[in-house]
XYZ file of C-alpha atoms in Angstrom:
680
model
C -10.829 86.993 296.889
C -9.236 89.075 294.349
C -9.590 86.408 291.697
C -13.321 86.087 292.217
C -13.745 89.819 291.834
C -11.923 89.847 288.483
C -14.022 86.931 287.206
C -17.245 88.643 288.189
C -16.102 91.782 286.377
C -15.333 89.856 283.172
C -18.723 88.110 283.292
C -20.497 91.412 283.541
C -18.600 92.759 280.554
C -19.418 89.673 278.518
C -23.133 90.074 279.257
C -22.942 93.690 278.117
C -21.194 92.793 274.896
C -23.760 90.115 274.079
C -26.534 92.590 274.591
C -24.798 95.118 272.308
C -24.357 92.572 269.545
C -28.000 91.592 269.664
C -28.953 95.237 269.384
C -26.664 95.798 266.373
C -28.083 92.796 264.601
C -31.582 94.172 265.086
C -30.520 97.549 263.631
C -28.849 95.847 260.672
C -31.941 93.815 259.932
C -34.000 96.996 259.975
C -31.585 98.834 257.606
C -31.586 95.937 255.169
C -35.316 95.956 255.152
C -35.374 99.718 254.477
C -32.750 99.473 251.663
C -34.619 96.664 250.015
C -37.689 98.765 249.952
C -35.640 101.726 248.484
C -34.148 99.584 245.696
C -37.588 98.520 244.627
C -38.633 102.121 244.434
C -35.469 103.113 242.368
C -36.063 100.302 239.911
C -39.555 101.488 239.418
C -38.315 105.075 238.939
C -35.693 103.990 236.427
C -38.233 102.083 234.470
C -40.379 105.163 234.406
C -37.423 107.441 233.225
C -36.007 105.193 230.437
C -38.170 106.558 227.586
C -37.140 110.099 228.483
C -33.430 109.154 228.441
C -33.749 107.520 225.039
C -35.342 110.603 223.528
C -32.658 112.866 225.031
C -29.762 110.738 223.587
C -31.390 110.712 220.155
C -31.729 114.483 220.193
C -28.023 114.889 221.190
C -26.874 112.534 218.410
C -28.951 114.411 215.881
C -27.311 117.681 216.905
C -23.832 116.113 216.543
C -24.640 114.768 213.084
C -25.965 118.148 212.030
C -22.744 119.853 213.219
C -20.528 117.375 211.377
C -22.574 117.700 208.209
C -22.401 121.463 208.340
C -18.638 121.378 208.844
C -18.167 118.873 205.982
C -20.309 121.027 203.778
C -18.191 124.031 204.647
C -14.991 122.114 203.710
C -16.514 120.935 200.459
C -17.715 124.405 199.628
C -14.262 125.797 200.437
C -12.697 123.191 198.089
C -15.053 124.312 195.328
C -14.113 127.900 196.056
C -10.372 127.059 195.924
C -10.956 125.132 192.704
C -12.591 128.163 191.117
C -9.706 130.379 192.249
C -7.117 127.931 190.902
C -9.022 127.620 187.630
C -8.954 131.386 187.162
C -5.176 131.484 187.640
C -4.559 128.472 185.403
C -6.612 129.909 182.569
C -4.778 133.196 182.921
C -1.414 131.471 182.440
C 1.971 131.663 184.196
C 3.625 134.407 182.194
C 2.623 137.419 184.297
C 2.800 135.898 187.778
C 4.643 132.609 187.875
C 4.715 132.369 191.668
C 0.921 132.700 191.929
C 0.539 130.222 189.060
C 2.677 127.673 190.872
C 0.586 128.204 194.020
C -2.523 127.464 191.982
C -0.996 124.200 190.760
C -0.110 123.224 194.308
C -3.684 123.981 195.343
C -5.059 121.851 192.532
C -3.001 118.934 193.740
C -4.396 119.357 197.266
C -7.957 119.476 195.919
C -7.372 116.310 193.917
C -5.948 114.551 196.964
C -8.983 115.659 199.032
C -11.580 114.312 196.631
C -9.532 111.170 196.023
C -9.786 110.438 199.744
C -13.555 111.262 199.759
C -14.832 109.376 196.767
C -18.085 108.671 198.617
C -19.219 112.186 197.820
C -21.833 112.149 195.138
C -20.028 114.681 192.932
C -16.418 113.680 193.681
C -15.854 112.010 190.283
C -16.945 115.080 188.391
C -14.836 117.356 190.519
C -11.811 115.069 190.136
C -12.152 114.995 186.363
C -12.376 118.756 186.219
C -9.426 119.269 188.589
C -7.252 116.763 186.714
C -8.113 118.435 183.437
C -7.097 121.800 184.875
C -3.862 120.312 186.240
C -2.973 118.822 182.854
C -3.659 122.159 181.202
C -1.547 123.905 183.844
C 1.341 121.470 183.257
C 1.138 122.046 179.533
C 1.301 125.778 180.070
C 4.262 125.272 182.421
C 6.125 123.272 179.782
C 5.435 125.957 177.233
C 6.546 128.641 179.670
C 9.748 126.729 180.464
C 10.447 126.282 176.762
C 9.789 129.941 175.907
C 11.702 131.272 178.894
C 14.700 129.013 178.214
C 14.673 129.808 174.505
C 14.377 133.554 174.975
C 17.481 133.644 177.164
C 19.480 131.023 175.275
C 21.627 132.861 172.775
C 24.885 131.778 171.172
C 27.899 133.317 172.881
C 29.881 135.681 170.683
C 33.628 134.970 170.444
C 34.543 138.329 171.989
C 32.601 137.445 175.144
C 34.456 134.156 175.363
C 37.815 135.859 174.819
C 36.967 138.263 177.646
C 36.776 135.286 179.976
C 40.324 134.188 179.160
C 43.399 135.236 181.121
C 45.229 138.125 179.471
C 48.038 135.852 178.298
C 45.604 133.759 176.247
C 43.502 136.483 174.671
C 43.863 137.225 170.949
C 46.446 139.876 170.239
C 45.470 143.267 168.933
C 46.704 142.444 165.424
C 43.791 140.044 165.044
C 45.740 136.837 164.759
C 42.711 135.016 166.097
C 43.862 133.329 169.138
C 45.893 133.829 172.190
C 49.069 131.973 173.000
C 50.673 130.345 169.977
C 50.693 126.629 170.256
C 54.021 125.187 171.167
C 55.240 122.872 173.865
C 56.685 125.573 176.052
C 53.686 127.017 177.814
C 54.389 128.141 181.336
C 52.863 126.689 184.447
C 50.635 129.747 184.924
C 48.429 128.602 182.054
C 46.789 125.874 184.089
C 46.254 128.059 187.174
C 45.275 131.287 185.415
C 41.912 132.782 186.288
C 39.041 132.205 183.876
C 35.777 134.148 184.035
C 32.776 132.065 183.047
C 30.433 133.723 180.545
C 26.861 134.447 181.647
C 24.952 131.941 179.548
C 21.572 132.653 181.213
C 20.929 135.686 183.481
C 21.048 134.819 187.169
C 17.598 136.341 187.793
C 16.040 133.858 185.348
C 17.628 130.716 186.767
C 15.353 130.498 189.870
C 12.275 130.741 187.647
C 13.560 127.988 185.405
C 14.367 125.901 188.476
C 10.802 126.282 189.806
C 9.334 125.355 186.438
C 11.632 122.363 186.123
C 10.740 121.233 189.620
C 7.013 121.325 188.802
C 7.576 119.310 185.652
C 9.580 116.708 187.557
C 6.922 116.458 190.236
C 4.346 115.922 187.504
C 6.457 113.076 186.136
C 7.398 114.951 182.966
C 11.167 114.399 183.119
C 11.367 113.229 179.517
C 9.557 116.301 178.196
C 11.823 118.466 180.332
C 14.919 116.676 179.082
C 13.849 117.014 175.465
C 13.118 120.732 175.756
C 16.412 121.445 177.505
C 18.460 119.297 175.102
C 16.977 120.760 171.926
C 17.388 124.335 173.116
C 20.782 124.301 174.799
C 22.627 121.866 172.528
C 21.931 124.087 169.528
C 23.193 127.130 171.454
C 26.458 125.395 172.357
C 27.053 124.202 168.800
C 26.299 127.648 167.421
C 28.690 129.235 169.927
C 31.447 126.885 168.762
C 30.666 127.577 165.107
C 30.917 131.318 165.711
C 34.241 130.681 167.394
C 35.449 128.864 164.278
C 34.999 125.182 165.118
C 34.249 123.064 162.049
C 32.859 119.586 161.616
C 35.660 117.820 159.772
C 35.864 114.149 158.952
C 39.019 112.061 158.807
C 38.829 112.274 155.017
C 38.621 116.086 155.179
C 41.721 116.161 157.356
C 43.673 113.840 155.076
C 42.931 115.988 152.018
C 44.198 119.220 153.585
C 47.528 120.816 152.787
C 49.844 120.692 155.787
C 50.013 124.495 156.180
C 46.218 124.701 156.331
C 45.942 121.732 158.648
C 48.605 123.058 161.013
C 46.731 126.345 161.375
C 43.514 124.446 162.143
C 45.311 122.376 164.763
C 46.567 125.536 166.453
C 43.019 126.869 166.507
C 41.694 123.546 167.797
C 44.004 123.712 170.796
C 42.682 127.176 171.592
C 39.083 126.078 170.986
C 39.449 123.090 173.330
C 40.603 125.336 176.141
C 37.746 127.809 175.569
C 35.129 125.067 175.203
C 36.049 123.169 178.364
C 37.065 125.999 180.670
C 34.379 128.475 179.603
C 31.503 127.069 177.542
C 31.124 123.616 179.089
C 31.968 124.830 182.591
C 29.367 127.580 182.230
C 26.774 125.143 180.911
C 27.445 122.805 183.820
C 26.829 125.667 186.231
C 23.552 126.560 184.528
C 22.428 122.935 184.436
C 23.169 122.381 188.107
C 21.226 125.486 189.122
C 18.157 124.721 187.011
C 18.032 121.077 188.142
C 19.111 121.657 191.735
C 17.909 118.764 193.870
C 17.771 116.358 190.910
C 21.424 115.370 190.448
C 20.905 112.417 188.143
C 18.629 114.452 185.902
C 21.136 117.304 185.887
C 23.924 114.932 184.798
C 21.752 113.414 182.083
C 20.669 116.812 180.729
C 24.252 118.087 180.701
C 25.509 114.965 178.946
C 22.861 115.154 176.220
C 23.339 118.896 175.728
C 27.123 118.701 175.331
C 27.655 115.348 173.591
C 27.351 116.748 170.079
C 29.690 119.684 170.750
C 32.240 117.484 172.483
C 32.112 115.019 169.611
C 32.662 117.823 167.098
C 35.844 118.820 168.934
C 37.207 115.383 169.742
C 36.560 113.980 166.269
C 39.015 116.456 164.775
C 41.662 115.491 167.318
C 40.987 111.846 166.652
C 41.340 112.376 162.901
C 44.759 113.951 163.472
C 45.836 111.168 165.815
C 44.809 108.523 163.268
C 46.140 110.297 160.173
C 49.313 109.314 158.373
C 52.346 109.951 160.534
C 55.055 112.385 159.478
C 57.842 114.122 161.425
C 56.412 117.619 161.125
C 53.269 116.451 162.936
C 55.167 115.525 166.094
C 55.074 119.000 167.588
C 51.388 119.571 166.981
C 50.677 116.103 168.357
C 52.593 117.069 171.478
C 50.669 120.356 171.643
C 47.387 118.470 171.379
C 48.517 115.927 173.951
C 49.483 118.759 176.308
C 46.110 120.509 176.076
C 44.259 117.247 176.699
C 46.393 116.597 179.779
C 45.906 120.173 180.922
C 42.133 119.813 180.652
C 41.928 116.288 182.095
C 41.025 117.262 185.661
C 38.417 119.767 184.534
C 36.861 117.301 182.119
C 36.592 114.757 184.931
C 34.983 117.378 187.186
C 32.652 119.044 184.692
C 31.539 115.806 183.037
C 30.854 114.027 186.308
C 28.273 111.347 186.894
C 27.341 108.106 185.179
C 25.544 109.876 182.323
C 28.797 111.566 181.225
C 30.936 108.416 181.415
C 31.071 107.992 177.631
C 32.249 111.583 177.155
C 34.973 111.165 179.765
C 36.087 107.925 178.137
C 36.219 109.611 174.716
C 38.459 112.377 176.050
C 40.745 109.873 177.783
C 40.862 107.748 174.645
C 41.922 110.721 172.525
C 44.672 111.608 175.003
C 46.044 108.078 174.804
C 45.868 107.980 170.997
C 47.701 111.304 170.727
C 50.383 110.021 173.084
C 50.732 106.781 171.132
C 50.905 108.540 167.766
C 53.439 111.061 169.081
C 55.579 108.231 170.429
C 55.453 106.400 167.105
C 56.153 109.590 165.149
C 59.165 110.244 167.344
C 60.475 106.800 166.472
C 59.734 107.365 162.778
C 61.858 110.509 162.794
C 65.014 108.680 163.811
C 64.462 106.128 161.053
C 63.654 108.814 158.478
C 66.881 110.680 159.269
C 68.923 107.517 158.915
C 67.301 106.493 155.631
C 66.858 109.844 153.915
C 68.175 109.089 150.436
C 67.459 112.301 148.560
C 70.294 113.960 146.681
C 69.595 117.552 147.531
C 71.887 119.896 145.630
C 74.444 121.092 148.171
C 77.106 121.675 145.563
C 79.237 124.016 147.647
C 79.824 121.667 150.577
C 77.910 123.844 152.992
C 75.547 122.722 155.738
C 73.021 120.358 154.216
C 69.323 121.269 154.602
C 68.815 117.919 156.307
C 71.416 118.843 158.923
C 69.890 122.195 159.755
C 66.453 120.616 159.705
C 67.362 117.822 162.098
C 69.333 120.054 164.463
C 66.541 122.588 164.658
C 64.065 119.738 165.056
C 66.059 118.413 167.992
C 66.416 121.877 169.534
C 62.682 122.409 169.126
C 62.080 119.099 170.892
C 63.709 120.489 174.005
C 60.871 122.979 174.345
C 58.777 119.863 174.974
C 61.031 118.197 177.533
C 58.328 117.862 180.165
C 55.865 116.386 177.691
C 58.410 114.027 176.157
C 59.434 112.776 179.571
C 55.774 112.137 180.341
C 55.520 110.099 177.137
C 58.624 108.129 178.085
C 57.103 107.406 181.488
C 53.889 106.150 179.883
C 55.507 104.037 177.178
C 58.985 103.441 178.532
C 60.484 100.430 180.210
C 60.957 102.032 183.592
C 64.243 103.800 182.798
C 64.839 107.344 183.953
C 63.062 109.748 181.595
C 66.163 111.983 181.354
C 68.337 109.099 180.272
C 65.724 107.993 177.755
C 65.580 111.478 176.239
C 69.373 111.593 176.118
C 69.514 108.179 174.460
C 66.945 109.138 171.815
C 68.697 112.445 171.120
C 72.053 110.712 170.728
C 70.555 108.148 168.352
C 69.056 110.913 166.208
C 72.418 112.695 166.048
C 74.155 109.466 165.120
C 71.525 108.751 162.462
C 72.181 112.201 160.998
C 75.916 111.626 161.023
C 75.498 108.258 159.294
C 73.328 109.866 156.639
C 75.830 112.675 156.104
C 78.591 110.126 155.629
C 76.503 108.593 152.879
C 75.734 111.937 151.270
C 79.408 112.940 151.334
C 80.112 110.119 148.911
C 78.238 112.042 146.225
C 81.272 114.244 145.728
C 83.979 113.287 143.251
C 86.426 115.685 144.861
C 87.675 114.142 148.140
C 88.568 117.606 149.429
C 84.943 118.703 149.081
C 83.868 115.494 150.840
C 85.906 116.443 153.894
C 84.820 120.084 153.712
C 81.174 118.986 153.607
C 81.568 116.707 156.633
C 83.589 119.345 158.478
C 80.852 121.961 157.908
C 77.994 119.727 158.913
C 79.534 118.153 161.993
C 80.789 121.563 163.102
C 77.240 122.858 162.735
C 76.004 119.981 164.886
C 78.606 120.669 167.576
C 78.043 124.413 167.717
C 74.268 123.983 167.786
C 74.438 121.444 170.599
C 76.765 123.643 172.647
C 74.239 126.488 172.468
C 71.203 124.390 173.369
C 69.848 122.301 176.217
C 70.962 119.235 174.304
C 74.456 119.803 175.693
C 73.284 118.915 179.198
C 71.911 115.609 177.938
C 74.619 114.666 175.432
C 77.436 115.799 177.716
C 80.894 117.298 177.222
C 82.306 113.985 176.046
C 80.020 114.021 173.016
C 80.951 117.626 172.239
C 84.695 117.038 172.550
C 84.581 113.820 170.526
C 82.811 115.527 167.651
C 85.063 118.577 167.789
C 87.955 116.200 167.169
C 86.061 114.768 164.200
C 85.659 118.300 162.805
C 89.424 118.857 163.193
C 90.183 115.546 161.521
C 88.119 116.472 158.467
C 89.748 119.912 158.339
C 93.186 118.284 158.360
C 92.123 115.799 155.720
C 90.796 118.609 153.577
C 94.151 120.432 153.739
C 96.072 117.292 152.931
C 93.875 116.228 150.018
C 93.316 119.687 148.530
C 96.759 121.291 148.844
C 99.394 118.528 148.859
C 99.668 118.428 145.077
C 100.182 122.171 144.665
C 102.705 122.192 147.499
C 104.738 119.754 145.453
C 104.864 122.384 142.690
C 106.522 124.844 145.079
C 109.062 122.287 146.236
C 112.655 122.124 144.986
C 112.390 118.372 144.798
C 112.715 117.056 141.260
C 114.274 120.146 139.793
C 117.315 118.905 137.837
C 119.611 120.375 135.258
C 119.450 119.325 131.646
C 122.501 117.218 132.356
C 120.739 115.331 135.039
C 122.364 117.048 138.029
C 120.265 117.689 141.078
C 119.803 120.836 143.064
C 121.875 120.698 146.172
C 122.748 122.921 149.070
C 120.221 125.587 148.092
C 122.209 126.492 145.022
C 120.042 127.257 141.978
C 122.870 126.778 139.507
C 122.405 123.871 137.189
C 118.610 124.162 137.379
C 116.853 123.755 134.091
C 115.152 127.050 133.314
C 112.685 125.197 131.112
C 111.795 122.785 133.897
C 111.479 125.666 136.296
C 109.124 127.500 133.940
C 106.978 124.383 133.682
C 106.940 124.149 137.479
C 105.696 127.773 137.765
C 103.130 127.214 135.010
C 101.865 124.083 136.785
C 101.639 125.971 140.081
C 99.664 128.780 138.446
C 97.328 126.388 136.691
C 96.651 124.355 139.839
C 96.185 127.428 141.984
C 93.809 128.964 139.452
C 91.796 125.786 139.410
C 91.800 125.494 143.220
C 90.866 129.141 143.650
C 88.095 128.989 141.084
C 86.632 125.861 142.588
C 87.108 126.556 146.278
C 85.913 130.142 146.096
C 82.632 128.527 145.070
C 82.673 126.268 148.088
C 81.203 127.525 151.326
C 82.281 127.436 154.945
C 79.345 129.226 156.555
C 80.791 129.693 160.033
C 82.970 132.821 160.129
C 85.463 131.548 162.691
C 85.817 128.182 161.026
C 86.220 129.822 157.614
C 88.974 132.157 158.820
C 90.673 129.351 160.685
C 90.688 127.157 157.591
C 92.015 129.962 155.380
C 94.779 130.637 157.887
C 95.692 126.955 158.046
C 96.004 126.832 154.236
C 98.000 130.063 154.168
C 100.388 128.838 156.861
C 101.224 125.848 154.697
C 101.167 127.384 151.213
C 102.600 130.889 151.609
C 105.916 130.048 153.331
C 106.633 127.345 150.769
C 105.745 129.650 147.865
C 107.790 132.555 149.255
C 110.818 130.296 149.643
C 110.414 128.841 146.170
C 109.901 132.266 144.611
C 112.893 133.735 146.416
C 115.226 130.958 145.285
C 114.063 130.427 141.726
C 112.242 133.570 140.783
C 115.351 135.427 139.620
C 116.159 132.681 137.092
C 112.771 133.086 135.468
C 112.728 136.871 135.756
C 116.034 137.114 133.872
C 114.462 135.419 130.880
C 111.806 136.457 128.378
C 108.253 137.247 129.482
C 108.745 136.455 133.194
C 105.175 137.587 134.003
C 103.944 134.680 131.918
C 105.392 132.282 134.484
C 105.519 134.203 137.727
C 101.864 135.135 137.849
C 101.453 135.645 141.605
C 103.334 137.288 144.385
C 102.991 135.924 147.898
C 100.740 138.901 148.673
C 98.558 138.028 145.691
C 98.169 134.498 146.980
C 97.327 135.730 150.465
C 94.630 137.997 149.053
C 93.191 135.245 146.875
C 93.196 132.759 149.738
C 90.986 135.251 151.556
C 88.359 134.690 148.879
C 88.056 130.970 149.481
C 84.868 129.380 150.845
C 82.646 132.370 150.035
C 80.427 130.553 147.558
C 80.843 133.511 145.220
C 79.619 131.919 142.036
C 76.977 129.738 143.655
C 74.147 132.263 143.646
C 72.054 129.927 141.548
C 71.913 126.144 141.792
C 74.028 124.476 139.150
C 75.232 120.976 138.401
C 78.998 120.569 138.657
C 80.115 117.416 136.842
C 83.557 117.625 138.392
C 82.366 117.936 141.946
C 79.288 115.790 142.375
C 77.975 112.521 141.089
C 74.355 113.687 140.858
C 71.965 112.669 138.116
C 70.427 115.934 136.887
C 67.113 114.234 136.163
C 66.954 113.064 139.779
C 68.098 116.313 141.381
C 65.524 117.443 143.895
C 65.682 120.400 146.269
C 63.150 118.807 148.584
C 63.863 115.924 150.860
C 62.024 113.055 152.429
C 61.499 114.796 155.756
C 59.359 117.865 155.028
C 59.789 121.112 156.911
C 57.898 121.676 160.132
C 54.992 123.684 158.808
C 55.424 127.267 159.970
C 58.605 126.224 161.741
C 61.136 126.489 158.930
C 64.439 125.065 160.152
C 66.323 127.141 157.602
C 64.544 130.398 158.323
C 67.194 131.567 160.775
C 70.054 130.767 158.456
C 68.903 131.343 154.878
C 69.453 129.015 151.996
C 72.749 127.152 152.406
C 73.481 127.450 148.721
C 73.386 131.215 148.392
C 73.674 132.699 151.836
C 76.189 132.530 154.660
C 75.242 130.606 157.746
C 76.368 132.515 160.791
C 76.784 130.286 163.833
C 77.668 132.082 167.025
C 79.035 130.492 170.137
């Protein structure tokens, strides 16, 4: 029952749903019919409206084209207006208002770029030609302005301004000697670290203007014109500054023809000039160049190289001429001075002359340094050989210190002012040995070469006593000089003691050779009576008075001769002279007193005793005090009895010339007519 009810209910609902669907389909068919009718009407309306739409779109497009044309016309007109403004400024020139002039050039470039990108304009070619012509004219005026501005502020630097930039220790002294620290290998370490004040080559307010002008020229592609202007202007200024300072263009031939005194003075000046040129002039020029060409490093390097190359060459060529000139011992010290200044300036040269463009200049400076070192090394070796082989027969007739000895010793002592430099040379050219030991070895060889030469020179004397006196004086001078110098630390106490013994040996030999014969005259040996009896037991009886008189006469004659000769000889050292006199007196006086006491009465009892007994012991003591004073040697003379010297070949110069202004004898005077005082 229940099931039938539910089925009836579902059937009713199905009938209702079918009826609803049929109704919806009818509505849908009606709507479709209405919409179809509406679409036909819209199509007809659209067809009717199309002409109106086309006219409206055309009008809108026309308005847009008109707006764009008006705007383009405004831009073009503004470009013409800017062109006229730029033209006015260009024609006026950059001198009064450089900044505005540079703005005008920048504007011209923009105008040119605009018309280049709009060549379709009817008048673009004409405008471009006019703008390019104006730009070329503007660039020409810029070049002229750069040239005039650079030239007007480029003046040669006066020497006083350069000296003001030096440290106080290097400035010329008030007596006008022309240049700072005297050259010599003993400069202190403060020299390299002292403060230098660069000269103002171009006022700082002008440098930005020159930079702006240079920048415009570079942007215009005018680097070569810029380089030429800068080179021609600044290179002349640098050369003129050096000429005012005293730098000369000298060839190798000029250098070779110069007298040594003149050349040495020029070398001293050159050392000073190199320091001023590198540390002040070239450093200042580098600073100027870098500021003007800021942002263009390669161009800055090239400009600096071309500006300085002539000045650098003028300086280095002189140094090169010295390094390549004929070697001689007196040049060693100036070569070392020159080598020192080149080493001192090496770092600054590398820094100032940086970049590929300056490579040749750097190489030239390095090459000169090496040549100076090589020449100095060779000259040092030449000196040892020259000392050994010096064959001149300089007139040292009184046995005093030979000029060669004082020259060599002072040369060696002067070398020790250059210890640091010499050790550097040994490191560069040595075989790896310690530089101290190398310097010691070279010094010892020089001293031995001198001693060998002195041995040869001593053979000039005929008198063996003078030979030993000469060697005693000279070797004593060597020993005392070494003891008072830094050479002692290198040569050592053994060398000093060994040579002191040699001095003593020659002193003993002198006494033996010079005084043995006269001592025999004051000896009782050989005194016999006329009958042939000998003197015995101190008894003077039986002595031949005639033989005794002859013995006294022989003593007097020999003493007179010894006194006359040896009072002309010289022992320049006071202590050595007194010591030698005392040694002679200690041998001669006791023997003479004894002889006089024993035999004097026999002679005095006869006729004319004063004819035979000429001297008392006190007289001899006084006369011995006159020995070795060189009393009659005030003028050079040839002594046939003392020296085997050919008068025609006598020469007061010697193979090794003196050291320019450094005179090795200046501290001691002439050995032939002045005492040499050697203090401990």
